[in-house]
Structures are given as structure tokens and as C-alpha cells.
Amino acid sequence: MNKIKDKTIQQWLPIQEIYNDGIVKLKNKYIKILKIIPINYNLKSDLEKEAILNSYKIFLKTCNFDIQIFIQSSKIDLTQNISNIQKNILKKENRYLENISQNYIDFINKLNQSKKSSSKNFYIIISNKINKKKEKIQSEEIIKSDLKEKYFKIKECLSRCGNSVIELSNKKEIEKLFFSLLNTKKNNNKIIEMGE
């Protein structure tokens, strides 16, 4: 009978190293994680929406490499907000403002109960696979340079759409993101893969 070997977390996770420049070495590839701060598309005029869609089409045509879109939702704790509003109600003697504040507290409580009070973070993950046959030719610097080039291409295209693109280069921030990805009880994570 074959015995199943117990694996440590370090053996199970594909992460081999997180570099100071934000590039992560996995077992079979290098990745770079970009945080996207989106615009509110619904608030734009029809002309602006058309320009944004055209810019997004250019983004999809220009990025002729594999990307993953990672959407992370987490529930927001609004108890501190409610507490602050209640403190302000006690300070004010205006009955009208007191009613508005109480209505707002009721609205926040309803949001919390219906579980609609969540924040979303958007990420794009770009990668560069390690080709085992060409591994001697592919230096780590060439791979990192290629990932940087892809990052600048994505940043340029998405900036035209009005989005902000932030390069995750802080090791602690990346570790925190991986922790939240693996800790699904706290977060609702969704990954979308897009290829050539």
C-alpha cells in the first residue's frame, strides 16, 4: 500500500520567492501583480463611455500575452461609522439633523444585514513562463525585464481608459494578498483568465 506523504505548506504552495521589486517566482513561472483602481463607468457621459470602450478594445488588442484578472471582495465592517454618527447625534440639538442621521444609520444597518456592504479590489496578474529547454538562455534579468515591459504596456492602455494602475512592489503587500487569496472565509475571490 502506498503511503501519502504529508506536505508542509511551503512544499504545497507554488511560491518560491518574492523579490523586492514585486516579482514573484513560482515553480514554473514568474508573475507580477498590478492593482487596478477603476473609474465609475456609470457616471460617464455617452461620449466618454464610447471613448473608454475604444481604449479598452485597444488594451485587449495590444496585450498579446496571457493575463489573469483577480477580483477580491471583502465585507466592510461599518460599526465604527455607525458609532461616529451616533456620537455626532448626541452633540447636535437640531431635531431635523438628528432624523437624517438616524435614517442614515438605518440605511447602513440594512446594507450590513443584506451583505451588500463590501469593497472590491481589482488586480491583473501577468506572467512569464519558464521554458525548461531554454532555461539556460533565459536569465532572470531578461524575464524581469519582460514583465516590466508588459506592466508598462498595461499601465499605458488602462490609463487611457481612466483607470489607475499601481505596481505591487512591496513584499509585505504581496504576502498579504496571497494570504487573503488563500483565506477564503474572509474574502470572496474570483479569478478570470484571459489568453491570446
Coordinates of C-alpha atoms in Angstrom, one line a residue:
M1 CA 0.0 0.0 0.0
N2 CA 1.3 3.4 -1.0
K3 CA 1.5 6.0 1.8
I4 CA 0.6 9.5 1.0
K5 CA 3.4 11.8 2.2
D6 CA 2.4 14.8 4.3
K7 CA 3.4 18.1 2.7
T8 CA 4.3 21.2 4.5
I9 CA 2.7 24.5 3.5
Q10 CA 6.0 25.6 1.9
Q11 CA 6.0 22.4 -0.3
W12 CA 2.4 22.7 -1.2
L13 CA 2.4 26.4 -2.2
P14 CA 3.9 27.1 -5.6
I15 CA 5.6 30.3 -4.4
Q16 CA 9.4 30.0 -4.3
E17 CA 10.5 33.6 -3.8
I18 CA 9.1 37.2 -3.6
Y19 CA 11.6 39.7 -4.8
N20 CA 11.9 43.3 -3.5
D21 CA 10.8 44.6 -7.0
G22 CA 7.4 42.9 -6.6
I23 CA 8.1 40.0 -9.0
V24 CA 7.2 36.6 -7.6
K25 CA 8.9 33.4 -8.6
L26 CA 6.6 30.4 -8.7
K27 CA 7.7 26.8 -9.5
N28 CA 7.1 27.1 -13.3
K29 CA 6.9 30.9 -13.9
Y30 CA 7.4 34.4 -12.8
I31 CA 4.5 36.7 -12.1
K32 CA 3.9 40.4 -11.4
I33 CA 0.7 41.7 -9.8
L34 CA -0.8 45.0 -10.7
K35 CA -3.6 46.7 -8.7
I36 CA -6.2 48.5 -10.8
I37 CA -8.2 51.4 -9.4
P38 CA -11.2 51.6 -11.7
I39 CA -13.3 54.5 -12.8
N40 CA -17.1 54.6 -12.2
Y41 CA -18.2 53.9 -15.8
N42 CA -21.9 54.5 -14.9
L43 CA -21.2 58.2 -14.1
K44 CA -19.7 58.9 -17.5
S45 CA -21.5 60.6 -20.4
D46 CA -22.3 58.6 -23.6
L47 CA -19.4 60.2 -25.4
E48 CA -17.0 59.4 -22.6
K49 CA -18.3 55.8 -22.4
E50 CA -17.6 55.3 -26.1
A51 CA -14.0 56.6 -25.7
I52 CA -13.5 54.3 -22.7
L53 CA -14.7 51.3 -24.7
N54 CA -12.5 52.1 -27.6
S55 CA -9.5 52.5 -25.3
Y56 CA -10.4 49.1 -23.7
K57 CA -10.5 47.5 -27.1
I58 CA -7.0 48.8 -27.8
F59 CA -5.9 47.4 -24.4
L60 CA -7.2 43.9 -25.4
K61 CA -5.6 44.1 -28.8
T62 CA -2.2 45.4 -27.5
C63 CA -1.8 42.9 -24.7
N64 CA -1.0 39.9 -26.8
F65 CA 0.1 37.9 -23.7
D66 CA -1.7 35.9 -21.0
I67 CA -3.2 37.8 -18.1
Q68 CA -5.4 36.9 -15.2
I69 CA -7.9 39.3 -13.7
F70 CA -8.3 38.8 -10.0
I71 CA -11.3 40.3 -8.2
Q72 CA -11.3 40.3 -4.4
S73 CA -14.5 41.2 -2.5
S74 CA -14.4 41.6 1.3
K75 CA -17.2 42.6 3.7
I76 CA -16.8 46.0 5.2
D77 CA -17.3 46.5 9.0
L78 CA -19.4 49.6 9.3
T79 CA -19.8 49.5 13.1
Q80 CA -17.2 52.3 13.6
N81 CA -19.1 54.5 11.1
I82 CA -22.4 54.0 12.9
S83 CA -20.7 54.7 16.2
N84 CA -19.3 58.0 14.9
I85 CA -22.7 59.1 13.6
Q86 CA -24.3 58.3 16.9
K87 CA -21.8 60.4 18.8
N88 CA -22.5 63.3 16.4
I89 CA -26.3 62.9 17.0
L90 CA -25.7 63.4 20.8
K91 CA -23.7 66.6 20.1
K92 CA -26.3 68.2 17.9
E93 CA -29.5 69.7 19.2
N94 CA -31.1 70.1 15.7
R95 CA -34.1 67.7 15.5
Y96 CA -34.0 67.7 11.7
L97 CA -30.3 66.6 11.5
E98 CA -31.0 64.0 14.2
N99 CA -33.7 62.4 12.0
I100 CA -31.5 62.5 8.9
S101 CA -28.6 60.9 10.9
Q102 CA -30.9 58.2 12.3
N103 CA -32.3 57.4 8.8
Y104 CA -28.7 57.1 7.6
I105 CA -27.8 54.7 10.4
D106 CA -30.9 52.6 9.5
F107 CA -29.7 52.5 5.8
I108 CA -26.2 51.4 6.9
N109 CA -27.7 48.6 9.1
K110 CA -29.8 47.4 6.2
L111 CA -26.7 47.3 4.0
N112 CA -24.9 45.3 6.6
Q113 CA -27.8 42.8 7.0
S114 CA -28.2 42.3 3.3
K115 CA -24.5 41.7 2.9
K116 CA -24.2 44.4 0.2
S117 CA -21.6 46.4 2.1
S118 CA -18.4 45.1 0.5
S119 CA -15.4 46.5 -1.1
K120 CA -13.8 45.2 -4.3
N121 CA -10.2 45.2 -5.2
F122 CA -9.1 44.5 -8.8
Y123 CA -5.8 43.0 -9.8
I124 CA -4.2 42.0 -13.1
I125 CA -1.6 39.2 -12.9
I126 CA 1.0 39.0 -15.7
S127 CA 3.3 36.1 -16.1
N128 CA 6.4 34.8 -17.9
K129 CA 6.6 31.0 -18.1
I130 CA 10.0 29.4 -17.5
N131 CA 10.9 27.4 -20.6
K132 CA 12.8 24.4 -19.3
K133 CA 14.6 23.8 -22.7
K134 CA 15.7 27.5 -22.9
E135 CA 16.2 28.0 -19.2
K136 CA 20.0 28.5 -19.6
I137 CA 19.3 31.2 -22.2
Q138 CA 16.6 32.9 -20.2
S139 CA 18.2 34.8 -17.5
E140 CA 16.3 36.1 -14.6
E141 CA 17.0 39.7 -15.6
I142 CA 15.5 39.1 -19.1
I143 CA 12.4 37.6 -17.6
K144 CA 12.0 40.5 -15.1
S145 CA 12.6 43.0 -17.9
D146 CA 9.9 41.3 -20.0
L147 CA 7.4 41.5 -17.1
K148 CA 8.3 45.2 -16.6
E149 CA 7.6 45.8 -20.3
K150 CA 4.2 44.1 -20.0
Y151 CA 3.4 46.2 -16.9
F152 CA 4.1 49.5 -18.8
K153 CA 2.0 48.4 -21.7
I154 CA -1.0 47.6 -19.4
K155 CA -0.5 50.8 -17.5
E156 CA -0.4 52.9 -20.7
C157 CA -3.5 51.3 -22.1
L158 CA -5.6 51.2 -18.9
S159 CA -4.7 54.8 -18.1
R160 CA -6.3 55.8 -21.4
C161 CA -9.5 54.3 -20.1
G162 CA -9.2 56.5 -17.0
N163 CA -8.1 53.7 -14.6
S164 CA -5.1 54.0 -12.3
V165 CA -2.6 51.1 -12.4
I166 CA -0.4 50.5 -9.3
E167 CA 2.5 48.1 -9.4
L168 CA 2.6 46.0 -6.3
S169 CA 6.3 46.1 -5.4
N170 CA 6.1 45.9 -1.6
K171 CA 6.9 42.3 -0.4
K172 CA 4.6 42.7 2.6
E173 CA 1.7 43.8 0.4
I174 CA 2.1 40.8 -1.9
E175 CA 2.3 38.4 1.1
K176 CA -0.9 40.0 2.4
L177 CA -2.6 39.5 -0.9
F178 CA -1.6 35.8 -1.1
F179 CA -2.8 35.3 2.4
S180 CA -6.2 36.8 1.5
L181 CA -6.3 34.7 -1.6
L182 CA -5.9 31.5 0.4
N183 CA -8.1 32.6 3.3
T184 CA -11.5 32.3 1.5
K185 CA -13.5 32.5 4.7
K186 CA -12.8 36.3 4.9
N187 CA -12.9 37.1 1.2
N188 CA -14.8 36.2 -1.9
N189 CA -12.2 35.8 -4.6
K190 CA -12.7 35.4 -8.3
I191 CA -10.1 34.8 -11.0
I192 CA -10.6 35.3 -14.7
E193 CA -8.0 34.0 -17.1
M194 CA -7.5 35.7 -20.5
G195 CA -5.2 34.3 -23.1
E196 CA -4.0 35.2 -26.6

